[in-house]
XYZ file of N, CA and C in Angstrom:
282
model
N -32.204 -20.599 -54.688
C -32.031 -19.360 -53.975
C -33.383 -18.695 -53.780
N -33.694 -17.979 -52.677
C -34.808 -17.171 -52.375
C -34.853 -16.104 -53.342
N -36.788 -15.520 -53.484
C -36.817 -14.530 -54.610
C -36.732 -13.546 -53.416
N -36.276 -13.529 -52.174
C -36.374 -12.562 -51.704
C -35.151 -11.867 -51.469
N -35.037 -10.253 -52.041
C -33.819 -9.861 -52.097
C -32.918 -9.782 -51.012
N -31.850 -9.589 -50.646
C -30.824 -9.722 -49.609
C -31.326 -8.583 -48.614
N -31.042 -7.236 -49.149
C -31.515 -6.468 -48.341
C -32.899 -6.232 -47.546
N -33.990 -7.020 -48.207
C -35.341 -6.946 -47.402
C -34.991 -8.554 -46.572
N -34.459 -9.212 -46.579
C -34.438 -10.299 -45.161
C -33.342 -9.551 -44.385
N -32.165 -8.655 -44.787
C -31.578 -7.970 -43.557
C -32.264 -7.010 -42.633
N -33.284 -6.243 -43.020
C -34.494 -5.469 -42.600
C -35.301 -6.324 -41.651
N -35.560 -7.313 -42.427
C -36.873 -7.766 -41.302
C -36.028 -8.428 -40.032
N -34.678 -9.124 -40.408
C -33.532 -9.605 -39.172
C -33.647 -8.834 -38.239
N -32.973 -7.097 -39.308
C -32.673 -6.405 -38.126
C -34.278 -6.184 -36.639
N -35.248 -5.956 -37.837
C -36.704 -5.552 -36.988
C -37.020 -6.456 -36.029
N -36.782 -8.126 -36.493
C -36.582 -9.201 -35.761
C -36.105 -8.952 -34.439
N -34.743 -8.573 -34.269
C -34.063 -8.653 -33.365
C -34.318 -7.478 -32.377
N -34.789 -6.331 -32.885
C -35.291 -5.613 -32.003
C -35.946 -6.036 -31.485
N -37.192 -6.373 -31.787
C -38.567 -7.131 -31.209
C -38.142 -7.839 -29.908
N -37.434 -8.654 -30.212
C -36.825 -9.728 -29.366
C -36.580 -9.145 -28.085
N -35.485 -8.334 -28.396
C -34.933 -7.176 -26.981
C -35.837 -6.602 -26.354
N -36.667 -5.421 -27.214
C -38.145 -4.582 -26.491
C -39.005 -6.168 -26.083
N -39.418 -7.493 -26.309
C -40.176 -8.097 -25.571
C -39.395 -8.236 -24.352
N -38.274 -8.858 -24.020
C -37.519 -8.858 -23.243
C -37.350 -7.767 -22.027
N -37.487 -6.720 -22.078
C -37.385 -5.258 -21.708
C -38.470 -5.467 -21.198
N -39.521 -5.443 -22.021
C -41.436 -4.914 -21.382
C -41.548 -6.112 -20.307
N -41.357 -7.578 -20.877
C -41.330 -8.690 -19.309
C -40.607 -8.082 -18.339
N -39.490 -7.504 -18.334
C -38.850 -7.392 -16.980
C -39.364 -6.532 -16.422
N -40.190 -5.312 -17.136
C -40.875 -3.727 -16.290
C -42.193 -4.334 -15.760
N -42.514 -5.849 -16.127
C -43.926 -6.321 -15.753
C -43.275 -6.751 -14.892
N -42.600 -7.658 -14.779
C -41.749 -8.184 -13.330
C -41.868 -6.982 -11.857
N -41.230 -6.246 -12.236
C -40.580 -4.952 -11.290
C -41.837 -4.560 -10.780
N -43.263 -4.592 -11.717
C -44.207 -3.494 -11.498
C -45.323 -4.636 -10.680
N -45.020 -6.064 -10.588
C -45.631 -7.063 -10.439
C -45.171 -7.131 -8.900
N -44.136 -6.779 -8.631
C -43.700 -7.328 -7.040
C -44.377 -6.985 -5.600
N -43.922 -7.414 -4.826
C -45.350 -6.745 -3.619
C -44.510 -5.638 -3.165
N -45.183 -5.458 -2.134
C -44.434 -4.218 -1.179
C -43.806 -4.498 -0.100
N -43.500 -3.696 0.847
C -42.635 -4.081 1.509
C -43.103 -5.245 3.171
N -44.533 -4.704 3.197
C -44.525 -5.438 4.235
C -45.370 -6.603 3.657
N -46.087 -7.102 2.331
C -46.548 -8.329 2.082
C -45.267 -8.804 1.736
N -44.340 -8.281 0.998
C -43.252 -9.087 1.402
C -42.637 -9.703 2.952
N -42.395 -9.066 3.778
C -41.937 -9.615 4.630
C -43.010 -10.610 5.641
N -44.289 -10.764 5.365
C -45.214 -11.610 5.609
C -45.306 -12.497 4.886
N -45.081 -12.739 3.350
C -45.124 -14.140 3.124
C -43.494 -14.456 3.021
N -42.930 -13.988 3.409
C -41.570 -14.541 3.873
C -41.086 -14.742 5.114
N -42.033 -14.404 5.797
C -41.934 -14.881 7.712
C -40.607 -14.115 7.854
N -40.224 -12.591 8.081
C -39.364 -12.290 7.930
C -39.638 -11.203 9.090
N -38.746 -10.567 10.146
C -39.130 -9.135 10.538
C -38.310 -8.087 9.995
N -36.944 -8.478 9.197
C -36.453 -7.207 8.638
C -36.047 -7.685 7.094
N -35.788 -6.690 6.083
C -36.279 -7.202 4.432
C -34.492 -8.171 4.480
N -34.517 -9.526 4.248
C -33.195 -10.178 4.106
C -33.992 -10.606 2.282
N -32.990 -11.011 1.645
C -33.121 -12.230 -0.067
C -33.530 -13.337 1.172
N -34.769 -14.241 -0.157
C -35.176 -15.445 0.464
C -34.625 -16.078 -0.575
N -33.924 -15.511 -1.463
C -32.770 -16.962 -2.225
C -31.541 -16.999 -1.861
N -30.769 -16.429 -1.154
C -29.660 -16.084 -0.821
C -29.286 -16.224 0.632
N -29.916 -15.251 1.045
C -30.285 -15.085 2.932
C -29.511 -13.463 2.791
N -28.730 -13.102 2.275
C -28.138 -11.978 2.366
C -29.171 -10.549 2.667
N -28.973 -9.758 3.733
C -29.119 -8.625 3.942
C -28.169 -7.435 3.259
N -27.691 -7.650 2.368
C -27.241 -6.277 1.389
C -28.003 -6.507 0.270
N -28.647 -4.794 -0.120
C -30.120 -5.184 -0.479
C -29.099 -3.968 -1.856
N -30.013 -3.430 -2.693
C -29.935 -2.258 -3.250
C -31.230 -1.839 -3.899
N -30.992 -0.592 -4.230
C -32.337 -0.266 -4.904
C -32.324 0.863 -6.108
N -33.069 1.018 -7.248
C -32.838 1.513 -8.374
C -34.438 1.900 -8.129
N -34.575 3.182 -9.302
C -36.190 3.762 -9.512
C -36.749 2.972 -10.294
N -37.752 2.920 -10.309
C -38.758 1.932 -11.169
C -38.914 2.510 -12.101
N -38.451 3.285 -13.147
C -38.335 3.585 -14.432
C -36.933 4.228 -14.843
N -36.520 5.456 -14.031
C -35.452 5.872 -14.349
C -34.263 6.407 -12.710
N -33.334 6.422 -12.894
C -32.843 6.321 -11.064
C -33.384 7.282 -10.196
N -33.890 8.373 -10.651
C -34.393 9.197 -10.204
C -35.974 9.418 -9.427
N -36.778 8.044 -10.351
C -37.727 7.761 -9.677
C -37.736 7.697 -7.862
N -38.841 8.098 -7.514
C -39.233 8.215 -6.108
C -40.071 6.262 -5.968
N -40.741 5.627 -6.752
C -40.551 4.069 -6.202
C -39.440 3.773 -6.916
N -39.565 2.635 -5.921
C -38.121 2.254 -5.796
C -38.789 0.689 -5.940
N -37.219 0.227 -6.825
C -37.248 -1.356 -6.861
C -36.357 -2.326 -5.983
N -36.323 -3.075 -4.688
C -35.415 -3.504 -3.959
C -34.867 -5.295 -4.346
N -33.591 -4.920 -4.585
C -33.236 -6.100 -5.125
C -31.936 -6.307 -4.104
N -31.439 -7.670 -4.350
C -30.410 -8.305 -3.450
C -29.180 -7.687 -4.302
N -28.307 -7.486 -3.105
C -26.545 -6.883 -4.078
C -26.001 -8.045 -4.556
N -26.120 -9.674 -3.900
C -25.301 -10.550 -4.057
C -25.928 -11.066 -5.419
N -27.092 -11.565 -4.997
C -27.330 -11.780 -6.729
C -28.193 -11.698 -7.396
N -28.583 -10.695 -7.217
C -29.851 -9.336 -7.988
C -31.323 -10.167 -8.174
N -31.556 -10.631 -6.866
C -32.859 -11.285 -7.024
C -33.961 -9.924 -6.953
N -35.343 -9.598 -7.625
C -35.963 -9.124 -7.436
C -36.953 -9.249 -5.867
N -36.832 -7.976 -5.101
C -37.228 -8.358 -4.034
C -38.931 -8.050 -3.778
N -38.603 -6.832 -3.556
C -39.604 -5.462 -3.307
C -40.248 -4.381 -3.716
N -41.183 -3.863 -4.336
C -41.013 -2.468 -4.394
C -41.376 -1.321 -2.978
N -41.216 -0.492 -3.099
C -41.260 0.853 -2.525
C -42.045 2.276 -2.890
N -43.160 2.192 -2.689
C -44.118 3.293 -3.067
C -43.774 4.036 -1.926
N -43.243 5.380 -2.120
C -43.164 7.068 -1.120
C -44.892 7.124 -0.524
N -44.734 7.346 0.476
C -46.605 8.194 0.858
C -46.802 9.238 0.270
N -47.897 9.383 0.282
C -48.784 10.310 -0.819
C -48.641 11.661 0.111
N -47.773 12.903 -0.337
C -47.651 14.201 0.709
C -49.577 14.482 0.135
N -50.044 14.936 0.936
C -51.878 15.356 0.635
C -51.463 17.176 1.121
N -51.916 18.110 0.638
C -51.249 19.373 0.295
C -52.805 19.968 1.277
């Protein structure tokens, strides 16, 4: 049997498994924050209006790039949530 007590390997499990999730989490906000925009997208996709180039589908959706409320926006396919696009607002200059 291990000298290590029960409750300190359930601790480090649990810390374990967090880890796991938050790495998981931080790749996908690198994903989202990694994507092009809207019109290098539709140039290296030989495209004139935004369609999925895994799918072909034109029903698109879009969520904020951190919380829904965000002003960029992340454009993904409805059919089967391929990452598409993002969406940076223009800069209002005051």
């Amino acid at each position: 049997m291990s000298s290590v007590p029960l409750p300190i390997l359930f601790i480090m499990g649990v810390f374990l498994t967090f880890w796991l999730i938050l790495r998981k989490f931080h790749r996908l906000e690198q994903k989202k924050r990694a994507l092009p925009e809207l019109n290098a997208y539709l140039y290296e996709h030989n495209q004139t209006a935004p369609r999925c180039h895994a799918c072909d589908s034109a029903e698109l959706k879009d969520e904020g790039l951190t919380h829904g409320e965000d002003e960029r926006r992340i454009i993904s396919c409805a059919r089967c949530n391929t990452l598409l696009y993002r969406f940076n607002p223009p800069e209002e200059s005051v």
